[in-house]
XYZ file of N, CA and C in Angstrom:
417
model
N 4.092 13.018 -14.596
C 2.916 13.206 -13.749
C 2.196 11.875 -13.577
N 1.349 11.725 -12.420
C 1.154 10.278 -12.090
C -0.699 10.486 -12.610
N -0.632 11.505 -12.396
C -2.083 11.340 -12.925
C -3.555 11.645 -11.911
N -2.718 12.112 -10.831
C -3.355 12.038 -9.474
C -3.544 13.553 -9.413
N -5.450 13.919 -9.301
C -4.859 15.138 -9.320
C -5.589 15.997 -7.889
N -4.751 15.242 -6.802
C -5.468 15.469 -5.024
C -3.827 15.806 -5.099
N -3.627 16.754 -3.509
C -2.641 17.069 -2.992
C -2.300 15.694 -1.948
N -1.065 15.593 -1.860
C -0.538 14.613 -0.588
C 0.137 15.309 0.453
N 0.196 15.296 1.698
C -0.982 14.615 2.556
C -1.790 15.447 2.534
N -3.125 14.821 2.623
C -4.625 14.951 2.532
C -4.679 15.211 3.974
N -5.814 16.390 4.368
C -6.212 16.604 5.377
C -7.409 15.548 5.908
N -7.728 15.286 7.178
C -8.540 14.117 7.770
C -9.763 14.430 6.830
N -10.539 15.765 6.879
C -11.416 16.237 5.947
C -11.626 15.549 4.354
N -10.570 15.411 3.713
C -10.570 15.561 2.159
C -10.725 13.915 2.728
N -9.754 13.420 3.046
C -9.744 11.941 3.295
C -10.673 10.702 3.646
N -11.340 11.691 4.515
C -12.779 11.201 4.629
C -13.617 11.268 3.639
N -13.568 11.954 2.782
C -14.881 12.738 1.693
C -14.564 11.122 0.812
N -13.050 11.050 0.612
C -12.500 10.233 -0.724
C -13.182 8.726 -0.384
N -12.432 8.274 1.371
C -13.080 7.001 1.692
C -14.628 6.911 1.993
N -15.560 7.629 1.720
C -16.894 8.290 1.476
C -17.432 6.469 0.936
N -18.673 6.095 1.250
C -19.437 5.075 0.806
C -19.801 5.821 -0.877
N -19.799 6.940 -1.125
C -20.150 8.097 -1.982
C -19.284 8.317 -2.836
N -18.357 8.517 -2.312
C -16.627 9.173 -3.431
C -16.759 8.195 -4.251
N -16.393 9.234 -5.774
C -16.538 8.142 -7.555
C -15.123 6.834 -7.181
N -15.476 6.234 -7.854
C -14.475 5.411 -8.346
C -13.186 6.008 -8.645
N -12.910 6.927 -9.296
C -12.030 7.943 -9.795
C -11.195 8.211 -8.460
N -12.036 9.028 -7.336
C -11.120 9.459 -6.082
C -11.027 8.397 -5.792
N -11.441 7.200 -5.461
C -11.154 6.003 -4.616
C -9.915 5.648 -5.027
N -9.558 5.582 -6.240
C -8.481 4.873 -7.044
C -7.103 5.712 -6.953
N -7.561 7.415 -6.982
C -6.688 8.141 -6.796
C -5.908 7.911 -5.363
N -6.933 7.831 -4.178
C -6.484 7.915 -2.803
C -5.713 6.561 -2.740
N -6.120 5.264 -3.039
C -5.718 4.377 -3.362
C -4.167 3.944 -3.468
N -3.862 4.666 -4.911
C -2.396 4.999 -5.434
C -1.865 5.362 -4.478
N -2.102 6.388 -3.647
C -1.384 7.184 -2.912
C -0.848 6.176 -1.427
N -1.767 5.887 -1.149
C -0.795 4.683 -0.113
C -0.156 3.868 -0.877
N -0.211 3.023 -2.012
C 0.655 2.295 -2.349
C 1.927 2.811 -2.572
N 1.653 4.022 -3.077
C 3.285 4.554 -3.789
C 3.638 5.100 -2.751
N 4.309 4.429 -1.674
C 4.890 4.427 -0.312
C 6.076 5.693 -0.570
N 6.610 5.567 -1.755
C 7.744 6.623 -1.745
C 7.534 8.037 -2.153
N 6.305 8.085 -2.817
C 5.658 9.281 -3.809
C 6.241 9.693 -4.965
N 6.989 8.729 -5.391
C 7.960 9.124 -6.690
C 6.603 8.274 -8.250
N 5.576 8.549 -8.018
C 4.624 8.190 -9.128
C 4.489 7.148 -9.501
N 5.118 6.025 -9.298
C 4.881 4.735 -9.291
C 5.561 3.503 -8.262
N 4.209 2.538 -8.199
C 4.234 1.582 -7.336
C 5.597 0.208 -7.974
N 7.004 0.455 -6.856
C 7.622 -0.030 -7.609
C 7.546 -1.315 -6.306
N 8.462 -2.558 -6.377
C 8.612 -3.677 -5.483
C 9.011 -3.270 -3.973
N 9.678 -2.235 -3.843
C 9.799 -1.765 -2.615
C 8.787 -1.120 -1.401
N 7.981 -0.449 -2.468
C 6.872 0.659 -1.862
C 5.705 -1.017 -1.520
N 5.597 -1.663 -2.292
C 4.734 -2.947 -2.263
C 5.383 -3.945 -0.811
N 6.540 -3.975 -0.684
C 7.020 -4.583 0.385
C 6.688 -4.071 1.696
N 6.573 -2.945 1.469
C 6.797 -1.658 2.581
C 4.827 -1.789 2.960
N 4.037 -1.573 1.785
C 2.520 -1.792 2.299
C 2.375 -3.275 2.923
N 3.177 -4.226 2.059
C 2.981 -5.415 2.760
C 2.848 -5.652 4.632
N 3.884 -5.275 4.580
C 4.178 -5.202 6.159
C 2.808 -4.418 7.254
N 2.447 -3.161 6.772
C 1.778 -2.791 7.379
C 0.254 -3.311 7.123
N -0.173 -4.341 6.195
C -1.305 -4.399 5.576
C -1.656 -5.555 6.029
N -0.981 -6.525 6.183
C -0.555 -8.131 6.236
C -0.224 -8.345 7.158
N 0.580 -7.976 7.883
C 1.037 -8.634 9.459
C 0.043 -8.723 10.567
N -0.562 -7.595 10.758
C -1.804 -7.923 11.828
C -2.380 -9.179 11.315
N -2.916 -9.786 9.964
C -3.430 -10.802 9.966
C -2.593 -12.196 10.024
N -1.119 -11.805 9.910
C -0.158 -13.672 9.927
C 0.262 -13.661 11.162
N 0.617 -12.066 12.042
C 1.100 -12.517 13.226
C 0.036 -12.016 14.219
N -1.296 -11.872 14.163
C -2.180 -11.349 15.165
C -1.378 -10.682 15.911
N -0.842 -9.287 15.625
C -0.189 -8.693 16.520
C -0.371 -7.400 15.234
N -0.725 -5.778 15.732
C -0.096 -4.823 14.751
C 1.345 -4.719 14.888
N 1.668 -3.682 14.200
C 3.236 -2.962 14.472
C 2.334 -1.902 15.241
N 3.588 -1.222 16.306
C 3.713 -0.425 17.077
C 4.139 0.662 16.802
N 4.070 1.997 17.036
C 4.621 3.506 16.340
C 6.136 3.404 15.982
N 6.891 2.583 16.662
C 8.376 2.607 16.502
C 8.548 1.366 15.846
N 8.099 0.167 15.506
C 8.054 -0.823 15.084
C 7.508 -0.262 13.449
N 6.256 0.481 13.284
C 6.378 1.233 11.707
C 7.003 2.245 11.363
N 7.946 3.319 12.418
C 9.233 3.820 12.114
C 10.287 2.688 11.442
N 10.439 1.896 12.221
C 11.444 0.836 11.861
C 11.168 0.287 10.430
N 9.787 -0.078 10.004
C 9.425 -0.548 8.757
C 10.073 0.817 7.261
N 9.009 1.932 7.729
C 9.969 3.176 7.183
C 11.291 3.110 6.907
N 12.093 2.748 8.158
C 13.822 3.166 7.755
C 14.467 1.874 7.176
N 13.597 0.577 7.044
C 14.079 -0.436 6.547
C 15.118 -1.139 7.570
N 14.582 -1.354 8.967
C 15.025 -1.639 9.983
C 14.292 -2.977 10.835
N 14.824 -4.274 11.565
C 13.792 -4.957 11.768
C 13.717 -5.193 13.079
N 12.438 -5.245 13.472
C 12.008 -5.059 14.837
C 13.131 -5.928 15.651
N 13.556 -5.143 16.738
C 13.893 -6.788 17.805
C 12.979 -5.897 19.119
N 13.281 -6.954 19.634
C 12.872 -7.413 21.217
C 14.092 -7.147 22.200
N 14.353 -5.956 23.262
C 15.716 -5.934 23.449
C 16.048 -7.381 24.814
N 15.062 -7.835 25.315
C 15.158 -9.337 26.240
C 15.827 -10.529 25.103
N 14.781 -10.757 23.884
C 14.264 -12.276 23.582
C 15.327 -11.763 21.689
N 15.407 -10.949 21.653
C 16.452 -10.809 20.543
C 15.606 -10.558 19.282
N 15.445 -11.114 17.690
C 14.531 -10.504 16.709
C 13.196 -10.772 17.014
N 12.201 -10.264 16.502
C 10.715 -10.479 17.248
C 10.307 -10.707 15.270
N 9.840 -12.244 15.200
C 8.677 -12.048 14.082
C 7.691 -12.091 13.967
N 7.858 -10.291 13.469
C 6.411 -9.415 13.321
C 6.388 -9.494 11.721
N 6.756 -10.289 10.854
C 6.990 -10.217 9.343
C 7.310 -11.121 8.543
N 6.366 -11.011 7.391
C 7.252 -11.677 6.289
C 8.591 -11.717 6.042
N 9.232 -13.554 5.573
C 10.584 -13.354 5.162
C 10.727 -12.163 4.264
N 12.046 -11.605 4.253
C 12.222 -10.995 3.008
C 12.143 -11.780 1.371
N 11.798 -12.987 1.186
C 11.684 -13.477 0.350
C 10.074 -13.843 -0.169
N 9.576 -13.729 1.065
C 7.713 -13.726 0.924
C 7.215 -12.490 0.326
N 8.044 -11.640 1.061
C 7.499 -10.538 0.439
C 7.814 -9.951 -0.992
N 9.576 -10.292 -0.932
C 9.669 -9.973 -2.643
C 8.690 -10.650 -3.308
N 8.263 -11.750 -3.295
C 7.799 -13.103 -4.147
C 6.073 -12.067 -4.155
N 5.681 -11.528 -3.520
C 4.660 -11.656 -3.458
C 4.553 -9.932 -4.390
N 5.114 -9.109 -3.915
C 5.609 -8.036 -5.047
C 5.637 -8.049 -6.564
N 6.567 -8.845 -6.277
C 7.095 -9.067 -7.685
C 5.630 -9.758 -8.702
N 4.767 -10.640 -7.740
C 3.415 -11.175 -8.475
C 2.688 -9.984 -8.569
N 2.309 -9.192 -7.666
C 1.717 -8.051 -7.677
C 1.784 -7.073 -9.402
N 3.252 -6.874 -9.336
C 3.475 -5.977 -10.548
C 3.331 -7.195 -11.602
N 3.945 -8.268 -11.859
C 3.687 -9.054 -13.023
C 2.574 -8.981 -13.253
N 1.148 -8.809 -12.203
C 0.205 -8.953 -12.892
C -0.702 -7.747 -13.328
N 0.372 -6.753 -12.245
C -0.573 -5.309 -12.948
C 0.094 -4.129 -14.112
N 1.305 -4.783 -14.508
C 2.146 -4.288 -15.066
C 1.881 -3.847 -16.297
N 1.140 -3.422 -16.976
C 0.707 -3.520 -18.520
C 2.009 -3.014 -19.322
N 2.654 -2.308 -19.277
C 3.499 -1.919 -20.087
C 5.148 -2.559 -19.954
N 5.247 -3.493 -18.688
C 6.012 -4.266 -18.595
C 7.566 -3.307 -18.378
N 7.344 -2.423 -17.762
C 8.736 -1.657 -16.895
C 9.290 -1.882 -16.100
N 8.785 -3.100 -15.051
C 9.400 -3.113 -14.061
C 8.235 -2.603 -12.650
N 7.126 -1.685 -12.988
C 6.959 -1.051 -11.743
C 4.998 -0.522 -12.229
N 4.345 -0.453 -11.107
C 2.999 -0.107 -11.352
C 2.663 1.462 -11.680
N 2.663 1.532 -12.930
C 2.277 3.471 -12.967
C 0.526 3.477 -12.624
N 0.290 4.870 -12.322
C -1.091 5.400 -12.476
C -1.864 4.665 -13.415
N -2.021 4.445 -14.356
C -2.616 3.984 -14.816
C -2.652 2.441 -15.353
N -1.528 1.927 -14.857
C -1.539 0.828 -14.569
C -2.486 0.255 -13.363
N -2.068 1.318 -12.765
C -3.234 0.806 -11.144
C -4.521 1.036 -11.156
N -4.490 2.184 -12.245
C -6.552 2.383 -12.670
C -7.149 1.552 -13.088
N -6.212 0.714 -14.134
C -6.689 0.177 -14.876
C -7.262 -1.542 -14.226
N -6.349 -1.732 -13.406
C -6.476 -3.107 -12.560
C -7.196 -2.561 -11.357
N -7.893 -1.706 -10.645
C -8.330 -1.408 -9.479
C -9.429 -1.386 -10.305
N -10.133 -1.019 -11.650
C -11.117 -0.437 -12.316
C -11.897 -1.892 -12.492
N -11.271 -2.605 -12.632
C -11.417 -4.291 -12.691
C -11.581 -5.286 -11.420
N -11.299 -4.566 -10.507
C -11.086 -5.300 -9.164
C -12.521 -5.622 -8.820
N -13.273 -6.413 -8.578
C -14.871 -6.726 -8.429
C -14.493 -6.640 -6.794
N -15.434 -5.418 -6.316
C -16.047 -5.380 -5.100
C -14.988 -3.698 -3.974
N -14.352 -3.416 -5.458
C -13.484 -2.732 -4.945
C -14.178 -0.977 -4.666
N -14.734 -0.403 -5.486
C -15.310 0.896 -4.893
C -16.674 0.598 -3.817
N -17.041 -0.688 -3.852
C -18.070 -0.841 -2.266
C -16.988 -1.384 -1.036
N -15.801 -1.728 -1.137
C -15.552 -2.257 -0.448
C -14.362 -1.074 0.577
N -13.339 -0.227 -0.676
C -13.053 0.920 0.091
C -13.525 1.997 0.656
N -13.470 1.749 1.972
C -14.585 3.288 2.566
C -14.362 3.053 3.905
N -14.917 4.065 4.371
C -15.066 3.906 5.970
C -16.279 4.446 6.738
N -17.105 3.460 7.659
C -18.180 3.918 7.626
C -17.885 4.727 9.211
N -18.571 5.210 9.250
C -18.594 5.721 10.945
C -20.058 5.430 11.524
């Protein structure tokens, strides 16, 4: 068990309540987990981290988002082309991104497995300065 104790997927309702200026620290961290662990298998391993990379990071290196079929493509582990101009980079090398993974878990890794559990991620999100004012969404 990961430790999470919200259903996935969250209705727009619950989701909102969690990204709440209001919601404890506790749900923030919970909802949190839940996008990272891209696969839902309970922990944040180098893949699921590659996989947020892309969607988290690229609007800001290539001022461009991904597109609905362009984050299908990220999903199936597929890489964008352009069918005129041939590959389109919308992305980190695959080596930026391992590299940057792999720092990710080295540094949140406490028990040193290989991969970020629940409470590995509580424990470093619980520490993160600026992190329950900073996740939310205001309307």
């Amino acid at each position: 068990s990961s430790g999470i104790n919200a259903e996935w997927p969250l209705r727009p309702g619950d989701m909102m309540s969690q990204l709440s200026s209001k919601a404890p620290l506790d749900t923030k961290i919970d909802f949190a987990f839940k996008i990272y662990d891209f696969n839902g298998d309970g922990q944040i391993c180098d893949k699921d981290l590659e996989k947020v990379l892309l969607f988290l990071i690229q609007p800001a290196v290539t001022g461009s988002t991904l597109n609905s079929q362009e984050r299908g493509q990220v999903v199936a582990n597929k890489s964008s082309r352009d069918p005129e101009n041939g590959p389109v980079k919308k992305e980190l090398s695959k080596e930026e991104t391992n590299l940057v993974a792999r720092n990710v878990i080295k540094e949140m890794d406490m028990d040193d497995d290989g991969s970020i559990s629940y409470l590995d991620f509580k424990h470093g999100m619980s520490k993160l300065n600026g992190f329950e004012e900073s996740f939310k969404v205001t309307l």
